[in-house]
PDB file of C-alpha atoms and ligand atoms in Angstrom:
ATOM      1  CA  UNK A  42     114.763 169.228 149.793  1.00 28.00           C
ATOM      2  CA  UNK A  43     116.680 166.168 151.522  1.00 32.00           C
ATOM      3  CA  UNK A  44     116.881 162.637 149.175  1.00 32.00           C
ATOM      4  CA  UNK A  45     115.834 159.351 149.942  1.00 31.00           C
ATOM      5  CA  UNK A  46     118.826 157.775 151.585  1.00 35.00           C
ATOM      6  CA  UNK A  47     120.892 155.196 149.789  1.00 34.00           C
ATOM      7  CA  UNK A  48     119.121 155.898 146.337  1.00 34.00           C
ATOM      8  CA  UNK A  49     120.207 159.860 146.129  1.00 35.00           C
ATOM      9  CA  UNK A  50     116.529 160.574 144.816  1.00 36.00           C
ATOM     10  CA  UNK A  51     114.134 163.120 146.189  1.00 38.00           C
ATOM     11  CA  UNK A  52     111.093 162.199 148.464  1.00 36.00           C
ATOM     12  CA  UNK A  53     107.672 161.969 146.381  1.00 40.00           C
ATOM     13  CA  UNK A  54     106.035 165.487 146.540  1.00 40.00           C
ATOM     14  CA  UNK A  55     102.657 163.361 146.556  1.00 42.00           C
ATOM     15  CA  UNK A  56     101.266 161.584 149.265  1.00 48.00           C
ATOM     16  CA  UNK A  57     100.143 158.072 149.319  1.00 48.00           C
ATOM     17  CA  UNK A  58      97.263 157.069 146.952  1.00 53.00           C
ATOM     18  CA  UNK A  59      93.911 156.206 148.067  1.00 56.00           C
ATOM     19  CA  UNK A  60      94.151 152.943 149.312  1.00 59.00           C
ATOM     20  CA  UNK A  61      90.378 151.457 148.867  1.00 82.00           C
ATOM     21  CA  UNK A  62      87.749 154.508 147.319  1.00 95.00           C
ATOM     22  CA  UNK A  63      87.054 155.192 143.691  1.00 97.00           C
ATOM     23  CA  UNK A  64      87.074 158.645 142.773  1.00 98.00           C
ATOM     24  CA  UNK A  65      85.517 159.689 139.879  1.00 98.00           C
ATOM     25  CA  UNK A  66      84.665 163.301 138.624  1.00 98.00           C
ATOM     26  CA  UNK A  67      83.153 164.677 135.575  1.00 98.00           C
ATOM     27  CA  UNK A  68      84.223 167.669 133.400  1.00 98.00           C
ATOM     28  CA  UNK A  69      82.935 169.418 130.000  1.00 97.00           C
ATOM     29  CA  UNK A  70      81.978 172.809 129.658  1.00 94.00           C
ATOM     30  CA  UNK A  71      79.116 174.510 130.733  1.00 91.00           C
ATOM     31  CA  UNK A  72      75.218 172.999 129.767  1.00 90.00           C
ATOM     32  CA  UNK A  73      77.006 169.823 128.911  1.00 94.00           C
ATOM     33  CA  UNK A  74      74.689 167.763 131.517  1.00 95.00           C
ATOM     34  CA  UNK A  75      77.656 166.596 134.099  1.00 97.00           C
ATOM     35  CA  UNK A  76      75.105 166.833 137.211  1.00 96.00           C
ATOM     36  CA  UNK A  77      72.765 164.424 135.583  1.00 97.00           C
ATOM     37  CA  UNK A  78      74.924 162.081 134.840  1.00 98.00           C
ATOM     38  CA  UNK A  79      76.442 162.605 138.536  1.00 98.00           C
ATOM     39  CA  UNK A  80      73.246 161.767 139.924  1.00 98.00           C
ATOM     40  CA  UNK A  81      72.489 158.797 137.872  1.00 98.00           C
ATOM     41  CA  UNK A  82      75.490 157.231 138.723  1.00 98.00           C
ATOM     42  CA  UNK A  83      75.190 158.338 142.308  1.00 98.00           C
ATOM     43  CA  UNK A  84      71.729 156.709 142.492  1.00 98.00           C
ATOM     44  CA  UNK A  85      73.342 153.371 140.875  1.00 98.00           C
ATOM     45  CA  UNK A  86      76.096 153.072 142.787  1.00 98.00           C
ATOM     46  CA  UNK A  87      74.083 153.431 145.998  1.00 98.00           C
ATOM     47  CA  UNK A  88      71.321 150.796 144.840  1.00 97.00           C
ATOM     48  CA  UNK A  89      74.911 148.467 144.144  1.00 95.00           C
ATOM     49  CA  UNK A  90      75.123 149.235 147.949  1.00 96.00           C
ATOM     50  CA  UNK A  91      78.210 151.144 147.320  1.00 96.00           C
ATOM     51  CA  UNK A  92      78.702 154.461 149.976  1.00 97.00           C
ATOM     52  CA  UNK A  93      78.514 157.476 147.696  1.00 98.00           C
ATOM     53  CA  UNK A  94      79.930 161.250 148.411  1.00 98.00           C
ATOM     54  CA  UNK A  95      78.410 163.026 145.695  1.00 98.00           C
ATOM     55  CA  UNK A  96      80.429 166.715 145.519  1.00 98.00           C
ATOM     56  CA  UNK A  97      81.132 169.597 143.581  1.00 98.00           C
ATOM     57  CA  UNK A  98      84.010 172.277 142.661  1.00 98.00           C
ATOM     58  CA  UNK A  99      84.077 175.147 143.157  1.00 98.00           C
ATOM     59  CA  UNK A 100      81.647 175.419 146.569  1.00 98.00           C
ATOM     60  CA  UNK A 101      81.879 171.533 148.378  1.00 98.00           C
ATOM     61  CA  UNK A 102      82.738 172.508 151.876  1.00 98.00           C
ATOM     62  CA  UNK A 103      81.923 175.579 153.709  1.00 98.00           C
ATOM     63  CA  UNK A 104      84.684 177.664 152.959  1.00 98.00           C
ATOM     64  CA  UNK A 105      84.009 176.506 149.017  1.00 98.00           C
ATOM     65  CA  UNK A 106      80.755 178.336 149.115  1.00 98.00           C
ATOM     66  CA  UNK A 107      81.890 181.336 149.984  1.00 98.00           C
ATOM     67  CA  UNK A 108      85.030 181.243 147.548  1.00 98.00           C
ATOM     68  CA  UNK A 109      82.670 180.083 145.102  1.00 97.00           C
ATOM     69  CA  UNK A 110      80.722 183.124 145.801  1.00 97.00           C
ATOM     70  CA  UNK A 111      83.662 184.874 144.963  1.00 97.00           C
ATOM     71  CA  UNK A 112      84.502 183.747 141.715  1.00 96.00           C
ATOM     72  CA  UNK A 113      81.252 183.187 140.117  1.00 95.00           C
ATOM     73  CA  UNK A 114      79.102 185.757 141.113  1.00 94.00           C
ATOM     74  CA  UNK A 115      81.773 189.471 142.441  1.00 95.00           C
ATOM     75  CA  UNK A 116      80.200 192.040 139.852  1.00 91.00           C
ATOM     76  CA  UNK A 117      83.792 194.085 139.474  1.00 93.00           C
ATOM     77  CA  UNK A 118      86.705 192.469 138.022  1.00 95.00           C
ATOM     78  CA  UNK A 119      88.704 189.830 139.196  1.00 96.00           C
ATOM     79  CA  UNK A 120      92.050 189.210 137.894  1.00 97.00           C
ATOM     80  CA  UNK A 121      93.009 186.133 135.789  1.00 97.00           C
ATOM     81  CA  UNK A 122      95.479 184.875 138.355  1.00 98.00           C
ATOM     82  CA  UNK A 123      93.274 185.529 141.090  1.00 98.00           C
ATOM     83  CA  UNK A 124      90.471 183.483 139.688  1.00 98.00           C
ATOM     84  CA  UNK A 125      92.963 180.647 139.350  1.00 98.00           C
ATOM     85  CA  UNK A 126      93.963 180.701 142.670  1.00 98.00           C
ATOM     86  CA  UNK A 127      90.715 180.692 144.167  1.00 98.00           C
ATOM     87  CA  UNK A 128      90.056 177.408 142.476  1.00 98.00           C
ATOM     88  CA  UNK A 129      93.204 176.167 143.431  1.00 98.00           C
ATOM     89  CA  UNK A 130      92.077 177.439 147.336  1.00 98.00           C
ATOM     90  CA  UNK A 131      88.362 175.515 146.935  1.00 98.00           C
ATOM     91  CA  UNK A 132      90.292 172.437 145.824  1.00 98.00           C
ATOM     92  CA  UNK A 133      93.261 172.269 148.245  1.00 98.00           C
ATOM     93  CA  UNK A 134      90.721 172.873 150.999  1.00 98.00           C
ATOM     94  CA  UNK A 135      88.173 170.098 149.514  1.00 98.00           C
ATOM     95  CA  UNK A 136      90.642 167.471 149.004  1.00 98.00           C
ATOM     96  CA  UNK A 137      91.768 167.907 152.380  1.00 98.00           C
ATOM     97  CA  UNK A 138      88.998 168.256 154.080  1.00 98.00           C
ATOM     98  CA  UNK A 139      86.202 166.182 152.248  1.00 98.00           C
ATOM     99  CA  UNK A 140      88.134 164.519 148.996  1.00 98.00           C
ATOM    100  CA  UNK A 141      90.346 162.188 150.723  1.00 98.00           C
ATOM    101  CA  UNK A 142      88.872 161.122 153.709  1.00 98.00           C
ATOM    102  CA  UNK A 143      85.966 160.021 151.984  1.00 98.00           C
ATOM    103  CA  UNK A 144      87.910 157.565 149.901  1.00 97.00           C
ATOM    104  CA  UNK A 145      90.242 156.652 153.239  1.00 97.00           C
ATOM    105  CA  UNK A 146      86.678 155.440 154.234  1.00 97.00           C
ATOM    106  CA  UNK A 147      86.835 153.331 150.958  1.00 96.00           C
ATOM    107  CA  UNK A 148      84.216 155.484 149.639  1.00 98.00           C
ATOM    108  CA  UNK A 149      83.131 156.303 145.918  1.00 98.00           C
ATOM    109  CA  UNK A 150      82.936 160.184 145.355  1.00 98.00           C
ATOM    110  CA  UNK A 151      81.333 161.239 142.249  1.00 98.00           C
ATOM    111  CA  UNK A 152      82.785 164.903 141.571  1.00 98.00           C
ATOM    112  CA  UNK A 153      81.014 167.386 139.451  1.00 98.00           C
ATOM    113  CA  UNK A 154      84.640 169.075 137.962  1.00 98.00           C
ATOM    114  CA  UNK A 155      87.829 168.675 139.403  1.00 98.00           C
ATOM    115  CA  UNK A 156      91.855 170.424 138.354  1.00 98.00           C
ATOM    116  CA  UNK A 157      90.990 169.452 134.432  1.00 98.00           C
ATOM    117  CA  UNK A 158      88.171 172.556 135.032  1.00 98.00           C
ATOM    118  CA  UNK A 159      91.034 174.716 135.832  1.00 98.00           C
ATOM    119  CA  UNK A 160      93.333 173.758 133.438  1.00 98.00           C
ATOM    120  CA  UNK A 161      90.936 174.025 130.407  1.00 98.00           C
ATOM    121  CA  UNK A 162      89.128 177.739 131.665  1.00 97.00           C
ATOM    122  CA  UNK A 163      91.988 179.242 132.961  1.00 98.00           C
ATOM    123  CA  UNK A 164      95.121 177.169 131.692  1.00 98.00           C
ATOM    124  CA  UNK A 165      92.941 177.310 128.138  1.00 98.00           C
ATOM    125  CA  UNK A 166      90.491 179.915 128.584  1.00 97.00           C
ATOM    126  CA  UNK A 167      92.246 182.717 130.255  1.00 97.00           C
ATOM    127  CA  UNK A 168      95.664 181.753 128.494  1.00 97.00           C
ATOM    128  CA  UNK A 169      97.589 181.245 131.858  1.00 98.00           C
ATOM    129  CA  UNK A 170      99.240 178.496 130.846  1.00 98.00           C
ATOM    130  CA  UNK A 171      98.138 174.885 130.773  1.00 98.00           C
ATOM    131  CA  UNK A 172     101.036 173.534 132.019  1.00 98.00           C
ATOM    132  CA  UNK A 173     101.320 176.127 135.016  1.00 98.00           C
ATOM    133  CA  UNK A 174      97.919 175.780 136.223  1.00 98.00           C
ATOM    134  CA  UNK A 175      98.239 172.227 136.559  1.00 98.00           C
ATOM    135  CA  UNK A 176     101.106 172.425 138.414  1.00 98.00           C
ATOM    136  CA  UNK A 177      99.218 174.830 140.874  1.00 98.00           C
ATOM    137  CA  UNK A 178      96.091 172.537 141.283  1.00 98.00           C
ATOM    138  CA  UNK A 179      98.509 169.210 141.506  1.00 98.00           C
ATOM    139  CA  UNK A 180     100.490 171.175 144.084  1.00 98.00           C
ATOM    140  CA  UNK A 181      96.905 172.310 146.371  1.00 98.00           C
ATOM    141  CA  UNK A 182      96.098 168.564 146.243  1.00 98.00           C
ATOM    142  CA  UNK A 183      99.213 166.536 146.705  1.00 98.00           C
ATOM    143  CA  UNK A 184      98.889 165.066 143.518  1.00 98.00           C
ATOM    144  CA  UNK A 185      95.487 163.884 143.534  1.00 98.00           C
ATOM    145  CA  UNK A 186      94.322 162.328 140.507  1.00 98.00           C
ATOM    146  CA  UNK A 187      90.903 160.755 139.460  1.00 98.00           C
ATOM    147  CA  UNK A 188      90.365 157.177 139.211  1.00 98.00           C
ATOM    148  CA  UNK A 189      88.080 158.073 136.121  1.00 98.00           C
ATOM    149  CA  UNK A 190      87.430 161.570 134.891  1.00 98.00           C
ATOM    150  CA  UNK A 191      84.576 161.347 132.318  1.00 98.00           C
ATOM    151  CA  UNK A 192      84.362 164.039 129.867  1.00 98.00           C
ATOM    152  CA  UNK A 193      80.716 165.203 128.121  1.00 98.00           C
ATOM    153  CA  UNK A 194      81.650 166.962 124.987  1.00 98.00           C
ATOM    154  CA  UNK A 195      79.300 168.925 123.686  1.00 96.00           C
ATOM    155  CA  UNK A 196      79.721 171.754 121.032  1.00 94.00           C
ATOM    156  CA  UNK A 197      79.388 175.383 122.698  1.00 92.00           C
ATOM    157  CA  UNK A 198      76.615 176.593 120.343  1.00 91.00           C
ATOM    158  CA  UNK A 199      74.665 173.846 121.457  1.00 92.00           C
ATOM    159  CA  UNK A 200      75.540 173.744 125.162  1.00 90.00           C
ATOM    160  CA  UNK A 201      75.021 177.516 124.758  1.00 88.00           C
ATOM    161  CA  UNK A 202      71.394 176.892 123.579  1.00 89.00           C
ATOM    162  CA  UNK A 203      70.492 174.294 126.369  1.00 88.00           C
ATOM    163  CA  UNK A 204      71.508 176.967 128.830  1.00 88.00           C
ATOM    164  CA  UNK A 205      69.473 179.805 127.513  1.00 88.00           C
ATOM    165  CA  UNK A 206      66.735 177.518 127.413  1.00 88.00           C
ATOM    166  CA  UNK A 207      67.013 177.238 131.147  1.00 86.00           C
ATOM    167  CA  UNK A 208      66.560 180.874 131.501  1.00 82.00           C
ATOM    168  CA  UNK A 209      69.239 180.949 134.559  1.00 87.00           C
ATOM    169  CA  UNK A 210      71.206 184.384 134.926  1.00 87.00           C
ATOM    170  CA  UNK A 211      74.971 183.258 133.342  1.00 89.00           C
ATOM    171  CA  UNK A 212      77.588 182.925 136.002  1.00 87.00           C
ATOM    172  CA  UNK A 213      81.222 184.993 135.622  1.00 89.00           C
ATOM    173  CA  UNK A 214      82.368 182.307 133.153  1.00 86.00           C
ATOM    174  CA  UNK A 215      79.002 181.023 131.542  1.00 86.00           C
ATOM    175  CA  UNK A 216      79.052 184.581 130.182  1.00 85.00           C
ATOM    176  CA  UNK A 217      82.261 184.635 128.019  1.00 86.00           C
ATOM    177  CA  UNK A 218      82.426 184.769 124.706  1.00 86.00           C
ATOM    178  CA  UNK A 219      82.333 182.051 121.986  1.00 89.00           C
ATOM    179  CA  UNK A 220      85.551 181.442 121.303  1.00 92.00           C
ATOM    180  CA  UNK A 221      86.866 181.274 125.105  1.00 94.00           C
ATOM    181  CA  UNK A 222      84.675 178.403 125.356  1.00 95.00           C
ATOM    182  CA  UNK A 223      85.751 176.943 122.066  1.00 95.00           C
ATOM    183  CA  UNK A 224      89.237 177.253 123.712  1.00 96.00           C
ATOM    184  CA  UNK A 225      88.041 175.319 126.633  1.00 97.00           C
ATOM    185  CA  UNK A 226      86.388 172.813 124.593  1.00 97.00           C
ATOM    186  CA  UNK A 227      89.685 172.185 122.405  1.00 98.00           C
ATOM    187  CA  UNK A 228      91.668 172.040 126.046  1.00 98.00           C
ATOM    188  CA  UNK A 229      89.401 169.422 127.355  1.00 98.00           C
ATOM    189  CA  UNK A 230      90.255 166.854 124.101  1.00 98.00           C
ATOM    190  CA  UNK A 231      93.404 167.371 124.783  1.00 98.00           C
ATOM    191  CA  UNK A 232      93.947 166.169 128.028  1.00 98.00           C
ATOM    192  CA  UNK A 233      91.640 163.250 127.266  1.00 98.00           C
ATOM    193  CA  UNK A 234      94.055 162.430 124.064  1.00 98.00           C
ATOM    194  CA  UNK A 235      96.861 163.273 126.856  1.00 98.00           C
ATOM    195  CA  UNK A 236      95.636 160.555 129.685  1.00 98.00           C
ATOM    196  CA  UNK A 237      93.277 158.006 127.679  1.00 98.00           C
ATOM    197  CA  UNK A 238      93.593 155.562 130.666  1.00 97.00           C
ATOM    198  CA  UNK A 239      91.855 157.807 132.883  1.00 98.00           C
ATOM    199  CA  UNK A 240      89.547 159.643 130.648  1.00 98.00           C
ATOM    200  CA  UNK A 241      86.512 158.243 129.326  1.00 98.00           C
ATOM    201  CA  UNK A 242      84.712 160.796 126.480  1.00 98.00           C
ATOM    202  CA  UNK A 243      81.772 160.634 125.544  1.00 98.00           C
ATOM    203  CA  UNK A 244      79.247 162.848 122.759  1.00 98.00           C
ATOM    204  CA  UNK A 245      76.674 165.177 125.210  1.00 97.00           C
ATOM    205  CA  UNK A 246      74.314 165.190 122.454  1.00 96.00           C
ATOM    206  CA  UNK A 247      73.658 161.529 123.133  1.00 97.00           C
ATOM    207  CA  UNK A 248      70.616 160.874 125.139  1.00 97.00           C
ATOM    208  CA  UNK A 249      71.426 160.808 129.125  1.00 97.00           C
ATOM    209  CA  UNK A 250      70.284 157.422 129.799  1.00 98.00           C
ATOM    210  CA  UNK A 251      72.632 156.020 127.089  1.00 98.00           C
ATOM    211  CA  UNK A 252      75.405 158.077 128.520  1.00 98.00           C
ATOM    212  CA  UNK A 253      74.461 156.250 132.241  1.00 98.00           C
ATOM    213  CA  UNK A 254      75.306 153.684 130.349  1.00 98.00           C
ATOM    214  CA  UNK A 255      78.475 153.803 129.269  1.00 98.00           C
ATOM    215  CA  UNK A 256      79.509 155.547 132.378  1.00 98.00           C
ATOM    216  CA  UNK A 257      77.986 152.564 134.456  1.00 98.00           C
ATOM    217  CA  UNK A 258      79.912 150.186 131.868  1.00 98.00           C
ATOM    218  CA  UNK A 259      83.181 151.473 132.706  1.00 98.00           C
ATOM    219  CA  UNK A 260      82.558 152.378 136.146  1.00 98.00           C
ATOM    220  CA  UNK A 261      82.193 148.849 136.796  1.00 96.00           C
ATOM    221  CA  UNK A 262      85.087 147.611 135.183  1.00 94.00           C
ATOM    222  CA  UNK A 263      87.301 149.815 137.928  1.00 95.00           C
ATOM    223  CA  UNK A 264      84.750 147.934 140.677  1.00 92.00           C
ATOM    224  CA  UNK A 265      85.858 144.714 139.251  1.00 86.00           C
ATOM    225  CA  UNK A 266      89.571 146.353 139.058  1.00 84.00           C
ATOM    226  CA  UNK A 267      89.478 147.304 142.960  1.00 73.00           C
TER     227      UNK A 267
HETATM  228  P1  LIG B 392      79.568 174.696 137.727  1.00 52.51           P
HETATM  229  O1  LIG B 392      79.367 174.522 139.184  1.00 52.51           O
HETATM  230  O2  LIG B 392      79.728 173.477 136.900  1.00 52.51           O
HETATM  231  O3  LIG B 392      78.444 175.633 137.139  1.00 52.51           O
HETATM  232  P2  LIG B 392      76.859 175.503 137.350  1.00 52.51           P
HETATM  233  O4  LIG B 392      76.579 175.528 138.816  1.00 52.51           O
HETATM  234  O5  LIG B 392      76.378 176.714 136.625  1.00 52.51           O
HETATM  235  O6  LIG B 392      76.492 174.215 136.706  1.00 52.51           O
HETATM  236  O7  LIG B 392      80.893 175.547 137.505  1.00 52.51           O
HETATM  237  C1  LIG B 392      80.928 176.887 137.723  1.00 52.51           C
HETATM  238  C2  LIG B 392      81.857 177.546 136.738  1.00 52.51           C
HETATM  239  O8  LIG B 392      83.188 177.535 137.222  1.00 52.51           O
HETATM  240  C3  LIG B 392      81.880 176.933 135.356  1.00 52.51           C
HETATM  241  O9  LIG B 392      81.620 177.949 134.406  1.00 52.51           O
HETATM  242  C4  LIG B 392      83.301 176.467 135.160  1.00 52.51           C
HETATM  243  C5  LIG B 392      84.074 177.272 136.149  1.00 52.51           C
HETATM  244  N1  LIG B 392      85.285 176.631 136.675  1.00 52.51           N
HETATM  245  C6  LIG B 392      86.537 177.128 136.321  1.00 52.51           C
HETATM  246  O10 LIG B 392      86.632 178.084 135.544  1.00 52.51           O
HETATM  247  N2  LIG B 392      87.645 176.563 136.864  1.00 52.51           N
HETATM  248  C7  LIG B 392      87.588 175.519 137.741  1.00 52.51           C
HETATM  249  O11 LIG B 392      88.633 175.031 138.223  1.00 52.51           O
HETATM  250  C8  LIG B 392      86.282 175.009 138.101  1.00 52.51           C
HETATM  251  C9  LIG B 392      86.165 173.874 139.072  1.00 52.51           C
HETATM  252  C10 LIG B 392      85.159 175.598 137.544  1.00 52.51           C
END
């Protein structure tokens, strides 16, 4: 790699920051109510007359639906590393394609999970490495971070309960065992103790409109921020 001239440093791996969007996504495991809270703040924002993308991972472009196909629902066995990089595909190819030229636009998008998902299920979860699989998602999106990643934690007994209650079919990872999501859970705190300026954590078990709450609270503060 060639160095900056006159300073002997390397060129930034990362491309330039957003300049005017807000991007905000939200993480916790599974039955932990991220796409209500997604909506509500979707259908605040837009009332504020903000523009809102409102997306997902894995399965927010084209090409994400059919990965996501992949990965949650292929009835043989797919390998640990090949489930990471399949996330690590559906995000490069979302961030380029959706992610950032939304907020180029100066637009809000509201994410349902983002590279924290990977690093907690498979840096965590599937043991790959937490370091490692960061470095792989940070490395598919140029070093795209969140504005504001808000984390709903929620024990997985609990979350566990309000899915069976739903009577869905469990997805490839909705169906591990207890203590691969207790792993995931644990990961999760982590990186919120790791980044507190970005995170925002709140208890699941609270009701969802005072959760729209605090989101809105905070979300506003980056508004007045911007
Ligand atoms: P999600 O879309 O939140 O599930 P649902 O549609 O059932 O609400 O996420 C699908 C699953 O993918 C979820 O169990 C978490 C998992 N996942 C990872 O393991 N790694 C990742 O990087 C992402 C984005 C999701």
């Amino acid at each position: 790699m060639s160095s900056v001239p006159g300073t002997g440093a390397r060129p930034s791996a990362r491309t330039p920051p957003h300049p005017a969007g807000l991007f905000i996504t939200f993480e916790g495991g599974d039955g932990v109510g991220k796409t209500t809270q997604a909506a509500l703040l979707e259908e605040w924002l837009t009332d504020a007359g903000r523009t809102v993308v409102r997306t997902r991972e894995p399965g927010g472009t084209e090409v994400g639906v059919l990965i996501r196909d992949i990965v949650l629902h292929h009835r043989g066995e797919v390998s640990a590393r090949a489930e990471a990089l399949l996330y690590a595909a559906d995000r490069a190819h979302h961030v380029a394609t959706l992610v950032r030229p939304a907020l180029a636009r100066g637009d809000v998008v509201i994410q349902d999970r983002y590279l924290d998902s990977s690093v907690a299920y498979q840096g965590a979860g599937r043991v790959l490495g937490t370091q490692e699989v960061r470095d792989l998602s940070l490395w598919a999106t140029e070093g795209l971070l969140p504005d504001l990643t808000v984390l709903l934690d929620l024990d997985p007994a609990t979350a566990r309960a309000r899915l069976d209650a739903d009577d869905k079919p469990f997805d490839r990872l909705e169906a591990e065992k207890e203590h691969f999501h207790a792993r995931v859970r644990e990961e999760f705190l982590a990186l919120a103790d790791a980044e507190p300026e970005r995170f925002l954590v709140l208890d699941a078990s609270r009701p969802a409109v005072d959760l729209a709450a605090a989101v809105r609270e905070r979300v506003e503060l980056l508004l007045h921020a911007a």
